[in-house]
Amino acid sequence: MAVVGSGPAGFYTAYRVMTKLPDAHVDMYEALPVPFGLVRHGVAPDHPEVKNCQEKFEDVASSPRFRFIGNVSVGLCSRAKEQGMVRLRSLMQHYDAVLLAYGASEDKRLDIPGESTLNGIYSARQFVGWYNGLPECSSLDPALVNAQEAVIIGQGNVALDVARILLEDINVLRNTDITEHALAILSRSRIKRVHVVGRRGPVQAAFTIKEVRELMKLASVAFHPVDRSLIPVDLKSLPRASKRLMEVILKGSEALVESAPKSWSLDNCLAPSRFLGGIQSPEDVAGTEFNVMKLTDAFNPLSKTMATGQTLQLPSDVVFRSVGYKSVALPEFAAMGIQFDESRGVVNNDGLGRATQVLAIDQQTSTCQQVPGVYCAGWVKRGPTGVIASTMQDAFITAEAIVQDWISGAEFLRPKGDTPAQGWNGVRQDEGSHTERSVSWDQWLQIDRAEKQGGKELGKEREKFTNTRDMLAVIQ
Ligand code: FAD
């Protein structure tokens, strides 16, 4: 089986398939020279315990039936010129099965005036990638040094990660694996006030209690009280998790708004309508205008919103839009008979991870057929939501479908009983020079050791390489 992507979805599916089918061999293709997807480039640096899943992935990689093929992107033109690229067609020819587990590498946009033209507006994906050493974001250098007011648009856990990194004591961050280039800028940041803005109220927000609690506990960071009318007086009317979350929000922080050097707030019922440039520097963002919304059913977690006709502006020296990640189709999908649902940003599948083609849709139902041997898992299967644990559950469901199909003798990419699939050797023959710079697991371990050594010198867990060239340079 070829696996496209080395994040949690790829590793957990590989693990389950290899456990249940003792003859299964897995080749894992990863666009970067380094594995682990968002566990490395998404999870916040001050959450090292979340990265413990890497130990499981290392276990999987130690099997003689597993091969890591890093620095080789499947089907997408590489962003770095040192990176290899192979066609999906080639994988489909040389494996029995292909698992698409390549996550969500783009971000959703707001599509409002000023978003693409003004300086100082970043996606949370770029900012997170920047402080976590994702090569394509390493040159972001967000304009924090002269900024005091930050606006984060979105109220999910990623938005709270961004808020925490902006507000956290720099000495706490120094002990994490945050990149040195991010530390250099964050240590000069003058951000004093962070607005975390949502279209709806706190009851409808997507963040979870752990992330809110962490923000409330930051020393010297105050929380501006939330609009009390958006939370029911009788908290018992809420589901248990929501009730506990509202208690934390109502309790707020120990630091006082009047005296704390930094503060943050949840700004609710605001839908962004345009960004405004400054008077002195019209090319830089200086404000965000919002339509003031009202909830149709304030305490219902599924409440919708209506515009009130009023607008409100927030000063914004810097803006982060955190409205979600987005998966994209690989260019060869159509030619290979794989359908991609552009509106949901997922590979069409039967919910169990089998890629499907919709043949016909009538008013009530659609007729689908399976694309033999092609599967999907993780964010590219069910959309860019969910934590590592839910991605694992989802990967196990896909693995079960693969195993069942194999045992039941279903059709795969190659005729059953043929000579064994050529796998990587076949792909290499087809793709020639595009595979020359591939990185094996042992070579990744060399990069890993070099990063840890670099970190040791700085008193931290690791100092990540932030570009492909430097990663490849340490490979002997
Ligand atoms: P990914 O992890 O994105 O892995 C996809 C991999 O595919 C990447 O390595 C990518 O480089 C590779 N790839 C992409 N295109 C190609 C291609 N064409 N060819 C080859 N390889 C390709 N969950 C938690 O449990 N706790 C947290 O604290 C937490 N924090 C998060 C913070 C952020 C900012 C984000 C965005 C997510 C966070 N999550 C957290 C969620 C968690 O990271 C995801 O649930 C999980 O990583 C999704 O796994 P995946 O394998 O589908 O995708």
Short mmCIF file of C-alpha atoms and ligand atoms in Angstrom, two decimals, residues 4-10 29-32 34-39 41-44 47 50 72-76 101-105 128 131 158 161 210-211 325 330 377-380 382 385-391, ligand 1:
data_model
loop_
_atom_site.label_atom_id
_atom_site.label_comp_id
_atom_site.label_asym_id
_atom_site.label_seq_id
_atom_site.Cartn_x
_atom_site.Cartn_y
_atom_site.Cartn_z
CA VAL A 4 0.24 9.80 0.74
CA GLY A 5 1.03 11.93 3.80
CA SER A 6 2.82 11.16 7.07
CA GLY A 7 0.47 12.85 9.55
CA PRO A 8 -1.62 11.01 12.14
CA ALA A 9 -4.10 9.75 9.52
CA GLY A 10 -1.36 8.11 7.43
CA TYR A 29 5.20 9.30 0.70
CA GLU A 30 5.69 12.65 2.39
CA ALA A 31 6.16 15.98 0.60
CA LEU A 32 8.56 17.27 3.27
CA VAL A 34 10.38 15.37 7.83
CA PRO A 35 7.40 13.30 9.03
CA PHE A 36 4.36 13.79 11.30
CA GLY A 37 2.34 16.51 9.51
CA LEU A 38 0.51 18.87 11.85
CA VAL A 39 1.88 17.10 14.92
CA HIS A 41 3.89 21.89 12.17
CA GLY A 42 0.50 22.58 13.81
CA VAL A 43 0.39 21.53 17.47
CA ALA A 44 1.47 24.45 19.64
CA HIS A 47 1.83 21.51 24.20
CA VAL A 50 0.28 16.21 22.54
CA VAL A 72 8.62 13.43 -2.43
CA SER A 73 5.33 15.11 -3.12
CA VAL A 74 2.61 13.11 -4.83
CA GLY A 75 0.89 14.81 -7.72
CA LEU A 76 1.51 18.38 -6.61
CA ALA A 101 -3.98 11.05 3.84
CA TYR A 102 -2.47 14.34 2.78
CA GLY A 103 -4.40 16.61 5.14
CA ALA A 104 -5.38 20.19 4.46
CA SER A 105 -2.60 22.39 3.16
CA VAL A 128 1.28 28.66 13.11
CA TYR A 131 6.40 29.65 14.61
CA VAL A 158 -6.38 27.26 16.59
CA ASP A 161 -3.36 28.85 20.15
CA LYS A 210 -8.54 23.28 28.17
CA GLU A 211 -7.47 26.02 25.75
CA TYR A 325 -8.00 24.89 6.92
CA LEU A 330 -4.63 16.56 -6.48
CA ALA A 377 -8.33 9.06 5.91
CA GLY A 378 -8.00 12.07 8.19
CA TRP A 379 -8.71 15.66 7.26
CA VAL A 380 -8.90 14.92 3.53
CA ARG A 382 -13.87 14.14 6.70
CA THR A 385 -11.78 19.35 11.99
CA GLY A 386 -10.98 17.12 14.90
CA VAL A 387 -8.03 16.38 17.11
CA ILE A 388 -5.42 13.63 16.87
CA ALA A 389 -7.61 11.20 18.83
CA SER A 390 -10.55 11.61 16.45
CA THR A 391 -8.20 11.40 13.46
P1 FAD B 1 -1.81 16.28 8.58
O1 FAD B 1 -1.38 16.17 9.98
O2 FAD B 1 -1.90 17.63 7.98
O3 FAD B 1 -0.82 15.40 7.69
C1 FAD B 1 -0.81 15.46 6.27
C2 FAD B 1 0.61 15.23 5.75
O4 FAD B 1 0.54 15.07 4.32
C3 FAD B 1 1.57 16.39 5.99
O5 FAD B 1 2.77 15.90 6.54
C4 FAD B 1 1.82 16.99 4.60
O6 FAD B 1 3.11 17.55 4.46
C5 FAD B 1 1.64 15.75 3.72
N1 FAD B 1 1.28 16.08 2.34
C6 FAD B 1 0.45 17.07 1.91
N2 FAD B 1 0.34 17.03 0.56
C7 FAD B 1 1.11 16.00 0.13
C8 FAD B 1 1.40 15.46 -1.14
N3 FAD B 1 0.84 15.96 -2.27
N4 FAD B 1 2.26 14.43 -1.23
C9 FAD B 1 2.83 13.91 -0.10
N5 FAD B 1 2.58 14.38 1.14
C10 FAD B 1 1.72 15.40 1.26
N6 FAD B 1 -4.90 17.97 17.71
C11 FAD B 1 -4.71 17.60 19.00
O7 FAD B 1 -5.10 16.48 19.37
N7 FAD B 1 -4.12 18.44 19.91
C12 FAD B 1 -3.66 19.67 19.57
O8 FAD B 1 -3.12 20.41 20.40
C13 FAD B 1 -3.83 20.08 18.21
N8 FAD B 1 -3.38 21.27 17.82
C14 FAD B 1 -3.55 21.66 16.52
C15 FAD B 1 -3.09 22.92 16.14
C16 FAD B 1 -3.27 23.34 14.83
C17 FAD B 1 -2.79 24.71 14.43
C18 FAD B 1 -3.93 22.51 13.89
C19 FAD B 1 -4.15 22.98 12.49
C20 FAD B 1 -4.39 21.25 14.27
C21 FAD B 1 -4.21 20.81 15.58
N9 FAD B 1 -4.66 19.57 16.00
C22 FAD B 1 -4.47 19.18 17.30
C23 FAD B 1 -5.35 18.66 15.06
C24 FAD B 1 -4.42 17.59 14.43
O9 FAD B 1 -3.21 18.19 14.07
C25 FAD B 1 -5.12 16.94 13.22
O10 FAD B 1 -6.29 16.26 13.71
C26 FAD B 1 -4.27 15.93 12.47
O11 FAD B 1 -2.96 16.38 12.29
C27 FAD B 1 -4.87 15.62 11.08
O12 FAD B 1 -4.10 14.58 10.54
P2 FAD B 1 -3.93 14.29 8.98
O13 FAD B 1 -2.99 13.15 8.89
O14 FAD B 1 -5.26 14.19 8.32
O15 FAD B 1 -3.26 15.61 8.35
#
